[in-house]
Amino acid sequence: MKKIEAIIKPFKLDEVREALTEVGITGMTVTEVKGFGRQKGHTEIYRGAEYAVDFLPKIKLELVLPDQLAEQAVETIIQAAHSGKIGDGKIFVSAIEQAIRIRTGERDDAAV
């Protein structure tokens, strides 16, 4: 099994979710997060004063999938989240040793 963590722009969430649903992936966890990469934030003006916004709003998606679906999910996220502009996000893929569904005790692929 693989865990996919994707950090994307907030306005791309619906597109990514719909694209993943179309390829048969329905379970995911979504978290509102803040961060920065090469963008390094930006400046805004509020009531005439300029101030720096160091952390930009992002969305973090987490999916745990069987190995055979992981690459398709990654490609789907890349296509749906891509705008071609700085700050499109990042995807991290890591191995999961075990998954357990608490309600039934199912393990691994059956638990996902």
PDB file of C-alpha atoms in Angstrom:
ATOM      1  CA  MET A   1       0.000   0.000   0.000  1.00  0.00           C
ATOM      2  CA  LYS A   2       1.028   3.592  -0.592  1.00  0.00           C
ATOM      3  CA  LYS A   3       0.185   6.840   1.143  1.00  0.00           C
ATOM      4  CA  ILE A   4      -0.114   9.834  -1.151  1.00  0.00           C
ATOM      5  CA  GLU A   5       0.090  13.302   0.351  1.00  0.00           C
ATOM      6  CA  ALA A   6      -0.634  16.133  -2.051  1.00  0.00           C
ATOM      7  CA  ILE A   7      -0.347  19.826  -1.234  1.00  0.00           C
ATOM      8  CA  ILE A   8      -2.427  21.819  -3.729  1.00  0.00           C
ATOM      9  CA  LYS A   9      -3.973  25.240  -4.234  1.00  0.00           C
ATOM     10  CA  PRO A  10      -7.345  25.549  -2.463  1.00  0.00           C
ATOM     11  CA  PHE A  11      -9.327  26.416  -5.596  1.00  0.00           C
ATOM     12  CA  LYS A  12      -8.151  23.184  -7.262  1.00  0.00           C
ATOM     13  CA  LEU A  13      -9.711  20.913  -4.623  1.00  0.00           C
ATOM     14  CA  ASP A  14     -13.001  20.290  -6.428  1.00  0.00           C
ATOM     15  CA  GLU A  15     -11.252  19.539  -9.722  1.00  0.00           C
ATOM     16  CA  VAL A  16      -8.867  17.078  -8.058  1.00  0.00           C
ATOM     17  CA  ARG A  17     -11.639  15.369  -6.076  1.00  0.00           C
ATOM     18  CA  GLU A  18     -13.817  14.981  -9.173  1.00  0.00           C
ATOM     19  CA  ALA A  19     -10.911  13.644 -11.240  1.00  0.00           C
ATOM     20  CA  LEU A  20     -10.035  11.084  -8.541  1.00  0.00           C
ATOM     21  CA  THR A  21     -13.683  10.029  -8.273  1.00  0.00           C
ATOM     22  CA  GLU A  22     -13.814   9.490 -12.058  1.00  0.00           C
ATOM     23  CA  VAL A  23     -10.941   6.986 -11.846  1.00  0.00           C
ATOM     24  CA  GLY A  24     -12.601   5.157  -8.945  1.00  0.00           C
ATOM     25  CA  ILE A  25     -10.818   6.660  -5.937  1.00  0.00           C
ATOM     26  CA  THR A  26     -13.270   7.949  -3.350  1.00  0.00           C
ATOM     27  CA  GLY A  27     -11.633   7.870   0.073  1.00  0.00           C
ATOM     28  CA  MET A  28      -9.419  10.757   1.095  1.00  0.00           C
ATOM     29  CA  THR A  29      -8.707  13.095   3.975  1.00  0.00           C
ATOM     30  CA  VAL A  30      -8.624  16.836   3.289  1.00  0.00           C
ATOM     31  CA  THR A  31      -6.966  19.355   5.603  1.00  0.00           C
ATOM     32  CA  GLU A  32      -6.624  23.117   5.293  1.00  0.00           C
ATOM     33  CA  VAL A  33      -2.968  23.964   5.868  1.00  0.00           C
ATOM     34  CA  LYS A  34      -0.629  26.917   5.429  1.00  0.00           C
ATOM     35  CA  GLY A  35       2.863  26.892   4.061  1.00  0.00           C
ATOM     36  CA  PHE A  36       5.283  28.153   1.466  1.00  0.00           C
ATOM     37  CA  GLY A  37       7.888  26.831  -0.882  1.00  0.00           C
ATOM     38  CA  ARG A  38       9.632  28.768  -3.589  1.00  0.00           C
ATOM     39  CA  GLN A  39       6.797  31.312  -3.542  1.00  0.00           C
ATOM     40  CA  LYS A  40       8.043  32.610  -0.188  1.00  0.00           C
ATOM     41  CA  GLY A  41       4.688  34.266   0.508  1.00  0.00           C
ATOM     42  CA  HIS A  42       3.648  37.705  -0.685  1.00  0.00           C
ATOM     43  CA  THR A  43       2.761  41.172   0.582  1.00  0.00           C
ATOM     44  CA  GLU A  44      -0.723  42.591   1.068  1.00  0.00           C
ATOM     45  CA  ILE A  45      -2.061  46.023   1.918  1.00  0.00           C
ATOM     46  CA  TYR A  46      -4.593  46.304   4.739  1.00  0.00           C
ATOM     47  CA  ARG A  47      -5.931  49.734   5.778  1.00  0.00           C
ATOM     48  CA  GLY A  48      -3.058  51.417   4.021  1.00  0.00           C
ATOM     49  CA  ALA A  49      -0.338  49.389   5.738  1.00  0.00           C
ATOM     50  CA  GLU A  50       1.709  46.838   3.835  1.00  0.00           C
ATOM     51  CA  TYR A  51       2.481  43.576   5.569  1.00  0.00           C
ATOM     52  CA  ALA A  52       4.033  40.246   4.610  1.00  0.00           C
ATOM     53  CA  VAL A  53       2.014  37.059   4.350  1.00  0.00           C
ATOM     54  CA  ASP A  54       4.636  34.379   4.936  1.00  0.00           C
ATOM     55  CA  PHE A  55       2.359  31.352   4.888  1.00  0.00           C
ATOM     56  CA  LEU A  56      -0.061  30.831   2.030  1.00  0.00           C
ATOM     57  CA  PRO A  57      -3.295  28.827   2.341  1.00  0.00           C
ATOM     58  CA  LYS A  58      -3.047  25.342   0.831  1.00  0.00           C
ATOM     59  CA  ILE A  59      -5.010  22.096   0.875  1.00  0.00           C
ATOM     60  CA  LYS A  60      -3.440  18.814   1.939  1.00  0.00           C
ATOM     61  CA  LEU A  61      -4.953  15.619   0.531  1.00  0.00           C
ATOM     62  CA  GLU A  62      -4.089  12.273   2.060  1.00  0.00           C
ATOM     63  CA  LEU A  63      -4.943   8.981   0.361  1.00  0.00           C
ATOM     64  CA  VAL A  64      -3.956   5.430   1.263  1.00  0.00           C
ATOM     65  CA  LEU A  65      -4.288   3.127  -1.727  1.00  0.00           C
ATOM     66  CA  PRO A  66      -3.317  -0.333  -2.937  1.00  0.00           C
ATOM     67  CA  ASP A  67      -0.023  -0.270  -4.832  1.00  0.00           C
ATOM     68  CA  GLN A  68      -1.721  -0.808  -8.208  1.00  0.00           C
ATOM     69  CA  LEU A  69      -3.820   2.395  -7.863  1.00  0.00           C
ATOM     70  CA  ALA A  70      -1.088   4.678  -6.527  1.00  0.00           C
ATOM     71  CA  GLU A  71       0.542   5.704  -9.816  1.00  0.00           C
ATOM     72  CA  GLN A  72      -2.809   6.370 -11.481  1.00  0.00           C
ATOM     73  CA  ALA A  73      -3.827   8.540  -8.508  1.00  0.00           C
ATOM     74  CA  VAL A  74      -0.579  10.525  -8.706  1.00  0.00           C
ATOM     75  CA  GLU A  75      -1.016  11.161 -12.440  1.00  0.00           C
ATOM     76  CA  THR A  76      -4.646  12.164 -11.907  1.00  0.00           C
ATOM     77  CA  ILE A  77      -3.688  14.664  -9.193  1.00  0.00           C
ATOM     78  CA  ILE A  78      -0.919  16.124 -11.367  1.00  0.00           C
ATOM     79  CA  GLN A  79      -3.290  16.668 -14.301  1.00  0.00           C
ATOM     80  CA  ALA A  80      -6.132  18.119 -12.207  1.00  0.00           C
ATOM     81  CA  ALA A  81      -4.007  20.379  -9.964  1.00  0.00           C
ATOM     82  CA  HIS A  82      -1.706  21.727 -12.693  1.00  0.00           C
ATOM     83  CA  SER A  83      -2.082  25.402 -13.568  1.00  0.00           C
ATOM     84  CA  GLY A  84       1.461  25.981 -14.798  1.00  0.00           C
ATOM     85  CA  LYS A  85       2.056  28.716 -12.247  1.00  0.00           C
ATOM     86  CA  ILE A  86       4.320  28.761  -9.233  1.00  0.00           C
ATOM     87  CA  GLY A  87       2.698  27.270  -6.144  1.00  0.00           C
ATOM     88  CA  ASP A  88       0.839  24.409  -7.858  1.00  0.00           C
ATOM     89  CA  GLY A  89       2.021  22.147  -5.039  1.00  0.00           C
ATOM     90  CA  LYS A  90       3.840  18.919  -4.333  1.00  0.00           C
ATOM     91  CA  ILE A  91       3.021  15.214  -4.084  1.00  0.00           C
ATOM     92  CA  PHE A  92       4.721  12.835  -1.674  1.00  0.00           C
ATOM     93  CA  VAL A  93       4.394   9.047  -1.921  1.00  0.00           C
ATOM     94  CA  SER A  94       5.402   6.739   0.908  1.00  0.00           C
ATOM     95  CA  ALA A  95       4.963   3.078   1.781  1.00  0.00           C
ATOM     96  CA  ILE A  96       2.389   2.004   4.349  1.00  0.00           C
ATOM     97  CA  GLU A  97       3.188  -1.122   6.342  1.00  0.00           C
ATOM     98  CA  GLN A  98      -0.282  -1.839   7.644  1.00  0.00           C
ATOM     99  CA  ALA A  99      -3.834  -0.463   7.668  1.00  0.00           C
ATOM    100  CA  ILE A 100      -6.592  -1.617  10.010  1.00  0.00           C
ATOM    101  CA  ARG A 101     -10.301  -0.748   9.879  1.00  0.00           C
ATOM    102  CA  ILE A 102     -11.240  -0.223  13.516  1.00  0.00           C
ATOM    103  CA  ARG A 103     -14.933  -1.186  13.138  1.00  0.00           C
ATOM    104  CA  THR A 104     -14.386  -4.600  11.522  1.00  0.00           C
ATOM    105  CA  GLY A 105     -10.753  -5.449  12.170  1.00  0.00           C
ATOM    106  CA  GLU A 106     -10.088  -5.777   8.425  1.00  0.00           C
ATOM    107  CA  ARG A 107      -6.462  -5.311   7.506  1.00  0.00           C
ATOM    108  CA  ASP A 108      -4.378  -3.886   4.682  1.00  0.00           C
ATOM    109  CA  ASP A 109      -6.091  -3.613   1.246  1.00  0.00           C
ATOM    110  CA  ALA A 110      -9.438  -4.778   2.676  1.00  0.00           C
ATOM    111  CA  ALA A 111      -9.282  -1.981   5.258  1.00  0.00           C
ATOM    112  CA  VAL A 112      -8.718   0.681   2.647  1.00  0.00           C
TER     113      VAL A 112
END
